Structures are given as C-alpha cells and as structure tokens.
Amino acid sequence: MTKKKILVVPDPTLRKVSEPVKEVNSEIKNLMDDMLETMYAAPGIGLAAVQIGVLKRVIVIDLSKADEKKTPLFIINPEITFRSKDLISYEEGCLSIPNQFAEVKRPSSCKVNYLDYEGRNNEINADGLLATCIQHEIDHLNGVLFIDHLSKLKKDLILKKTEKQKKEINRVVV
Ligand code: ZN
C-alpha cells in the first residue's frame, strides 16, 4: 500500500469522466489498497480514484470513527438504481477542496449496484451519511464536485478561498 498525492482544485483531471473497470484484477486491488491508505492518512471518509489521478470508476468509503474497528467499503462501477424523493442536507467537505465546507441537499436514500473488492456483483441500500457520501463520490467519477451543487456566488467564493489558501502555503514554504 502506498499513500498517494491527492489532487486539489483547479486540477483539470478532477473534471474528467472516469472509465468503467473491465476486470477486477490485481492492478485494481492495488489501486484500492492505495486509495484506502491515502484516505485514512488524509483523513477522510471517502475517496474516488480520480482524486489520486486515476480515471477509473473506483471508490473507497469508511464511515467508522477513529476509535472503532475499520469497515472499508470498496465500490467499483457503481450505478444508482434508486434515489429517494426526500432530501437530506449535510455540511460537505472534500479532500480535493481543502478546508472548505458547505451545506448540500441530496436524496436522503439511494440504492446502488456495484462490484466489490473481489469483483462480485453487489447492491447497497444507503441512507443518511452513507447515502450522501456515496453520491458525493459517484459525482467525482463524473467530474462533478460538491461545489457544483451550490449557487455560482458560493462556488466562486470557495474556489477563491482555496486559491488564496494555496498561495499562503507557498509563502510559508518560500
Ligand atoms: Zn470529494
């Protein structure tokens, strides 16, 4: 397992659409292992392959708390087959948009078909935080970021703040 560098906005790769995985082989398993290590180190509760620069439809999620047993979820080629009409809002953040948070409304539950770590077909009924997290990560596979769900004003403000943050970091390094 190797910890990878996480891409940050406005990296153009984050806007690309990821390709479906053809076969869950050792290359894909290595990718998932690296993603998990990168996510735990960040720390974060979800990561899409595109965030480490790999344009494949692969997601890792782990909602366990720091003092709990790890419960990683590996999701390959996810397809949302059901979205609830009722919405839920969470204050969302993203490892690719560091230190910025905003409230996003999404369907409160959803059903997702996917392949697991062993390449087996699987289905998950997600609600609450897990539903939000899965939808956030599937957005990544389509080049969509949580700020795209906000007004243009809020989105521009967050992008400006992220840019400023980066400059400040550079200043310290120099
Ligand atoms: Zn994200």
PDB file of C-alpha atoms and ligand atoms in Angstrom:
ATOM      1  CA  MET A   1       0.000   0.000   0.000  1.00  0.00           C
ATOM      2  CA  THR A   2       1.273   3.423  -0.915  1.00  0.00           C
ATOM      3  CA  LYS A   3      -0.003   6.794   0.152  1.00  0.00           C
ATOM      4  CA  LYS A   4      -0.683   8.899  -2.957  1.00  0.00           C
ATOM      5  CA  LYS A   5      -0.884  12.630  -3.534  1.00  0.00           C
ATOM      6  CA  ILE A   6      -4.453  13.966  -3.602  1.00  0.00           C
ATOM      7  CA  LEU A   7      -5.296  16.327  -6.475  1.00  0.00           C
ATOM      8  CA  VAL A   8      -6.744  19.691  -5.478  1.00  0.00           C
ATOM      9  CA  VAL A   9      -8.926  22.154  -7.444  1.00  0.00           C
ATOM     10  CA  PRO A  10      -8.498  23.597 -10.035  1.00  0.00           C
ATOM     11  CA  ASP A  11      -6.628  20.486 -11.292  1.00  0.00           C
ATOM     12  CA  PRO A  12      -8.340  19.719 -14.647  1.00  0.00           C
ATOM     13  CA  THR A  13      -8.175  15.928 -14.055  1.00  0.00           C
ATOM     14  CA  LEU A  14     -10.866  16.340 -11.365  1.00  0.00           C
ATOM     15  CA  ARG A  15     -13.269  17.439 -14.142  1.00  0.00           C
ATOM     16  CA  LYS A  16     -12.780  14.335 -16.311  1.00  0.00           C
ATOM     17  CA  VAL A  17     -15.210  11.404 -16.524  1.00  0.00           C
ATOM     18  CA  SER A  18     -13.745   8.138 -15.207  1.00  0.00           C
ATOM     19  CA  GLU A  19     -13.825   4.900 -17.241  1.00  0.00           C
ATOM     20  CA  PRO A  20     -15.581   1.718 -16.062  1.00  0.00           C
ATOM     21  CA  VAL A  21     -13.328  -1.056 -14.746  1.00  0.00           C
ATOM     22  CA  LYS A  22     -13.261  -4.023 -17.167  1.00  0.00           C
ATOM     23  CA  GLU A  23     -11.841  -6.610 -14.779  1.00  0.00           C
ATOM     24  CA  VAL A  24     -11.200  -6.548 -11.031  1.00  0.00           C
ATOM     25  CA  ASN A  25      -7.584  -7.774 -11.203  1.00  0.00           C
ATOM     26  CA  SER A  26      -4.512  -7.243  -9.026  1.00  0.00           C
ATOM     27  CA  GLU A  27      -3.906  -3.823 -10.577  1.00  0.00           C
ATOM     28  CA  ILE A  28      -7.361  -2.662  -9.428  1.00  0.00           C
ATOM     29  CA  LYS A  29      -6.866  -4.261  -5.990  1.00  0.00           C
ATOM     30  CA  ASN A  30      -3.544  -2.412  -5.626  1.00  0.00           C
ATOM     31  CA  LEU A  31      -5.300   0.799  -6.624  1.00  0.00           C
ATOM     32  CA  MET A  32      -7.995   0.223  -3.961  1.00  0.00           C
ATOM     33  CA  ASP A  33      -5.353  -0.532  -1.305  1.00  0.00           C
ATOM     34  CA  ASP A  34      -3.501   2.685  -2.160  1.00  0.00           C
ATOM     35  CA  MET A  35      -6.738   4.667  -2.126  1.00  0.00           C
ATOM     36  CA  LEU A  36      -7.669   3.310   1.302  1.00  0.00           C
ATOM     37  CA  GLU A  37      -4.280   4.183   2.776  1.00  0.00           C
ATOM     38  CA  THR A  38      -4.424   7.671   1.222  1.00  0.00           C
ATOM     39  CA  MET A  39      -7.955   8.224   2.565  1.00  0.00           C
ATOM     40  CA  TYR A  40      -7.093   7.065   6.104  1.00  0.00           C
ATOM     41  CA  ALA A  41      -3.975   9.238   6.169  1.00  0.00           C
ATOM     42  CA  ALA A  42      -5.788  12.365   4.929  1.00  0.00           C
ATOM     43  CA  PRO A  43      -8.025  11.667   6.965  1.00  0.00           C
ATOM     44  CA  GLY A  44     -11.273  11.361   5.048  1.00  0.00           C
ATOM     45  CA  ILE A  45     -14.363   9.125   4.885  1.00  0.00           C
ATOM     46  CA  GLY A  46     -14.468   8.696   1.106  1.00  0.00           C
ATOM     47  CA  LEU A  47     -12.148   8.872  -1.884  1.00  0.00           C
ATOM     48  CA  ALA A  48     -12.603   8.398  -5.631  1.00  0.00           C
ATOM     49  CA  ALA A  49      -9.740   7.119  -7.829  1.00  0.00           C
ATOM     50  CA  VAL A  50      -9.745  10.329  -9.889  1.00  0.00           C
ATOM     51  CA  GLN A  51      -8.648  12.202  -6.746  1.00  0.00           C
ATOM     52  CA  ILE A  52      -5.294  10.423  -6.958  1.00  0.00           C
ATOM     53  CA  GLY A  53      -5.221  10.930 -10.733  1.00  0.00           C
ATOM     54  CA  VAL A  54      -6.553   7.524 -11.859  1.00  0.00           C
ATOM     55  CA  LEU A  55      -9.569   7.840 -14.180  1.00  0.00           C
ATOM     56  CA  LYS A  56     -11.287   4.586 -13.183  1.00  0.00           C
ATOM     57  CA  ARG A  57     -14.736   4.168 -11.649  1.00  0.00           C
ATOM     58  CA  VAL A  58     -13.495   3.090  -8.214  1.00  0.00           C
ATOM     59  CA  ILE A  59     -14.490   4.458  -4.790  1.00  0.00           C
ATOM     60  CA  VAL A  60     -13.454   3.660  -1.221  1.00  0.00           C
ATOM     61  CA  ILE A  61     -15.536   4.675   1.794  1.00  0.00           C
ATOM     62  CA  ASP A  62     -15.158   4.097   5.533  1.00  0.00           C
ATOM     63  CA  LEU A  63     -17.532   5.794   7.952  1.00  0.00           C
ATOM     64  CA  SER A  64     -16.087   4.169  11.101  1.00  0.00           C
ATOM     65  CA  LYS A  65     -14.887   6.558  13.803  1.00  0.00           C
ATOM     66  CA  ALA A  66     -11.233   6.817  14.829  1.00  0.00           C
ATOM     67  CA  ASP A  67     -11.637   4.523  17.871  1.00  0.00           C
ATOM     68  CA  GLU A  68     -13.803   1.950  16.065  1.00  0.00           C
ATOM     69  CA  LYS A  69     -12.881  -1.101  14.005  1.00  0.00           C
ATOM     70  CA  LYS A  70     -12.267  -0.138  10.366  1.00  0.00           C
ATOM     71  CA  THR A  71     -15.113  -1.008   7.982  1.00  0.00           C
ATOM     72  CA  PRO A  72     -13.872  -0.200   4.468  1.00  0.00           C
ATOM     73  CA  LEU A  73     -16.304  -0.344   1.580  1.00  0.00           C
ATOM     74  CA  PHE A  74     -14.890  -0.876  -1.930  1.00  0.00           C
ATOM     75  CA  ILE A  75     -17.229   0.202  -4.724  1.00  0.00           C
ATOM     76  CA  ILE A  76     -16.409  -0.437  -8.392  1.00  0.00           C
ATOM     77  CA  ASN A  77     -18.549   0.691 -11.377  1.00  0.00           C
ATOM     78  CA  PRO A  78     -21.408   1.998  -9.197  1.00  0.00           C
ATOM     79  CA  GLU A  79     -24.835   2.561 -10.745  1.00  0.00           C
ATOM     80  CA  ILE A  80     -27.536   4.365  -8.796  1.00  0.00           C
ATOM     81  CA  THR A  81     -30.776   2.428  -9.409  1.00  0.00           C
ATOM     82  CA  PHE A  82     -32.979   4.374  -6.981  1.00  0.00           C
ATOM     83  CA  ARG A  83     -32.984   7.856  -5.446  1.00  0.00           C
ATOM     84  CA  SER A  84     -35.492   8.886  -2.772  1.00  0.00           C
ATOM     85  CA  LYS A  85     -37.625  11.962  -3.379  1.00  0.00           C
ATOM     86  CA  ASP A  86     -36.972  13.317   0.087  1.00  0.00           C
ATOM     87  CA  LEU A  87     -33.740  15.177   0.547  1.00  0.00           C
ATOM     88  CA  ILE A  88     -31.276  15.498   3.382  1.00  0.00           C
ATOM     89  CA  SER A  89     -28.660  18.161   3.844  1.00  0.00           C
ATOM     90  CA  TYR A  90     -25.164  17.719   5.220  1.00  0.00           C
ATOM     91  CA  GLU A  91     -22.288  20.117   5.591  1.00  0.00           C
ATOM     92  CA  GLU A  92     -19.973  18.599   2.966  1.00  0.00           C
ATOM     93  CA  GLY A  93     -16.259  18.910   2.515  1.00  0.00           C
ATOM     94  CA  CYS A  94     -13.878  17.309   0.029  1.00  0.00           C
ATOM     95  CA  LEU A  95     -10.224  16.264   0.183  1.00  0.00           C
ATOM     96  CA  SER A  96      -9.779  17.968  -3.216  1.00  0.00           C
ATOM     97  CA  ILE A  97     -11.149  21.286  -1.873  1.00  0.00           C
ATOM     98  CA  PRO A  98      -9.267  21.504   1.450  1.00  0.00           C
ATOM     99  CA  ASN A  99     -10.809  23.233   4.484  1.00  0.00           C
ATOM    100  CA  GLN A 100     -13.965  24.365   2.692  1.00  0.00           C
ATOM    101  CA  PHE A 101     -17.434  23.239   3.723  1.00  0.00           C
ATOM    102  CA  ALA A 102     -20.951  23.955   2.539  1.00  0.00           C
ATOM    103  CA  GLU A 103     -24.411  22.563   3.015  1.00  0.00           C
ATOM    104  CA  VAL A 104     -25.543  20.348   0.120  1.00  0.00           C
ATOM    105  CA  LYS A 105     -29.001  18.788  -0.312  1.00  0.00           C
ATOM    106  CA  ARG A 106     -29.171  15.303  -1.829  1.00  0.00           C
ATOM    107  CA  PRO A 107     -31.661  12.406  -1.876  1.00  0.00           C
ATOM    108  CA  SER A 108     -31.712  11.012   1.679  1.00  0.00           C
ATOM    109  CA  SER A 109     -31.502   7.415   0.481  1.00  0.00           C
ATOM    110  CA  CYS A 110     -30.386   5.596  -2.633  1.00  0.00           C
ATOM    111  CA  LYS A 111     -29.826   2.100  -3.981  1.00  0.00           C
ATOM    112  CA  VAL A 112     -26.526   1.321  -5.723  1.00  0.00           C
ATOM    113  CA  ASN A 113     -25.365  -1.655  -7.800  1.00  0.00           C
ATOM    114  CA  TYR A 114     -21.602  -2.212  -7.850  1.00  0.00           C
ATOM    115  CA  LEU A 115     -18.745  -4.710  -7.902  1.00  0.00           C
ATOM    116  CA  ASP A 116     -16.928  -5.322  -4.608  1.00  0.00           C
ATOM    117  CA  TYR A 117     -13.225  -5.912  -3.854  1.00  0.00           C
ATOM    118  CA  GLU A 118     -13.475  -9.492  -5.136  1.00  0.00           C
ATOM    119  CA  GLY A 119     -15.300  -8.418  -8.308  1.00  0.00           C
ATOM    120  CA  ARG A 120     -18.621  -9.821  -7.088  1.00  0.00           C
ATOM    121  CA  ASN A 121     -21.875  -8.113  -8.002  1.00  0.00           C
ATOM    122  CA  ASN A 122     -23.412  -6.364  -5.003  1.00  0.00           C
ATOM    123  CA  GLU A 123     -26.181  -3.989  -4.041  1.00  0.00           C
ATOM    124  CA  ILE A 124     -26.358  -1.500  -1.209  1.00  0.00           C
ATOM    125  CA  ASN A 125     -29.291   0.397   0.279  1.00  0.00           C
ATOM    126  CA  ALA A 126     -27.778   3.548   1.681  1.00  0.00           C
ATOM    127  CA  ASP A 127     -29.327   6.274   3.758  1.00  0.00           C
ATOM    128  CA  GLY A 128     -28.186   9.231   5.839  1.00  0.00           C
ATOM    129  CA  LEU A 129     -24.458   9.940   5.815  1.00  0.00           C
ATOM    130  CA  LEU A 130     -23.644   6.849   3.721  1.00  0.00           C
ATOM    131  CA  ALA A 131     -26.136   7.914   1.008  1.00  0.00           C
ATOM    132  CA  THR A 132     -24.612  11.404   0.901  1.00  0.00           C
ATOM    133  CA  CYS A 133     -21.072  10.043   0.843  1.00  0.00           C
ATOM    134  CA  ILE A 134     -21.781   7.559  -1.989  1.00  0.00           C
ATOM    135  CA  GLN A 135     -23.483  10.257  -4.089  1.00  0.00           C
ATOM    136  CA  HIS A 136     -20.593  12.681  -3.462  1.00  0.00           C
ATOM    137  CA  GLU A 137     -18.077  10.041  -4.603  1.00  0.00           C
ATOM    138  CA  ILE A 138     -20.116   8.971  -7.663  1.00  0.00           C
ATOM    139  CA  ASP A 139     -20.215  12.663  -8.641  1.00  0.00           C
ATOM    140  CA  HIS A 140     -16.386  12.568  -8.669  1.00  0.00           C
ATOM    141  CA  LEU A 141     -16.487   9.717 -11.226  1.00  0.00           C
ATOM    142  CA  ASN A 142     -18.478  12.040 -13.486  1.00  0.00           C
ATOM    143  CA  GLY A 143     -16.195  15.049 -12.999  1.00  0.00           C
ATOM    144  CA  VAL A 144     -18.650  16.735 -10.625  1.00  0.00           C
ATOM    145  CA  LEU A 145     -17.654  18.387  -7.326  1.00  0.00           C
ATOM    146  CA  PHE A 146     -19.895  19.259  -4.350  1.00  0.00           C
ATOM    147  CA  ILE A 147     -19.457  22.969  -5.098  1.00  0.00           C
ATOM    148  CA  ASP A 148     -21.322  22.387  -8.392  1.00  0.00           C
ATOM    149  CA  HIS A 149     -24.473  21.906  -6.278  1.00  0.00           C
ATOM    150  CA  LEU A 150     -24.126  25.436  -4.825  1.00  0.00           C
ATOM    151  CA  SER A 151     -25.026  28.833  -6.230  1.00  0.00           C
ATOM    152  CA  LYS A 152     -22.406  30.393  -8.524  1.00  0.00           C
ATOM    153  CA  LEU A 153     -21.701  33.009  -5.856  1.00  0.00           C
ATOM    154  CA  LYS A 154     -20.933  30.428  -3.140  1.00  0.00           C
ATOM    155  CA  LYS A 155     -18.957  28.263  -5.568  1.00  0.00           C
ATOM    156  CA  ASP A 156     -16.752  31.151  -6.731  1.00  0.00           C
ATOM    157  CA  LEU A 157     -16.153  32.203  -3.128  1.00  0.00           C
ATOM    158  CA  ILE A 158     -14.965  28.708  -2.163  1.00  0.00           C
ATOM    159  CA  LEU A 159     -12.682  28.478  -5.224  1.00  0.00           C
ATOM    160  CA  LYS A 160     -11.223  31.906  -4.427  1.00  0.00           C
ATOM    161  CA  LYS A 161     -10.584  30.914  -0.797  1.00  0.00           C
ATOM    162  CA  THR A 162      -8.897  27.660  -1.897  1.00  0.00           C
ATOM    163  CA  GLU A 163      -6.664  29.606  -4.277  1.00  0.00           C
ATOM    164  CA  LYS A 164      -5.722  32.094  -1.540  1.00  0.00           C
ATOM    165  CA  GLN A 165      -5.004  29.222   0.857  1.00  0.00           C
ATOM    166  CA  LYS A 166      -2.598  27.706  -1.672  1.00  0.00           C
ATOM    167  CA  LYS A 167      -0.723  30.981  -2.051  1.00  0.00           C
ATOM    168  CA  GLU A 168      -0.393  31.270   1.726  1.00  0.00           C
ATOM    169  CA  ILE A 169       1.038  27.757   1.894  1.00  0.00           C
ATOM    170  CA  ASN A 170       3.584  28.687  -0.808  1.00  0.00           C
ATOM    171  CA  ARG A 171       4.575  31.767   1.124  1.00  0.00           C
ATOM    172  CA  VAL A 172       5.453  29.681   4.185  1.00  0.00           C
ATOM    173  CA  VAL A 173       7.485  27.227   2.105  1.00  0.00           C
ATOM    174  CA  VAL A 174       9.457  30.048   0.426  1.00  0.00           C
TER     175      VAL A 174
HETATM  176 ZN    ZN B   1     -14.785  14.778  -2.667  1.00  0.00          ZN
END
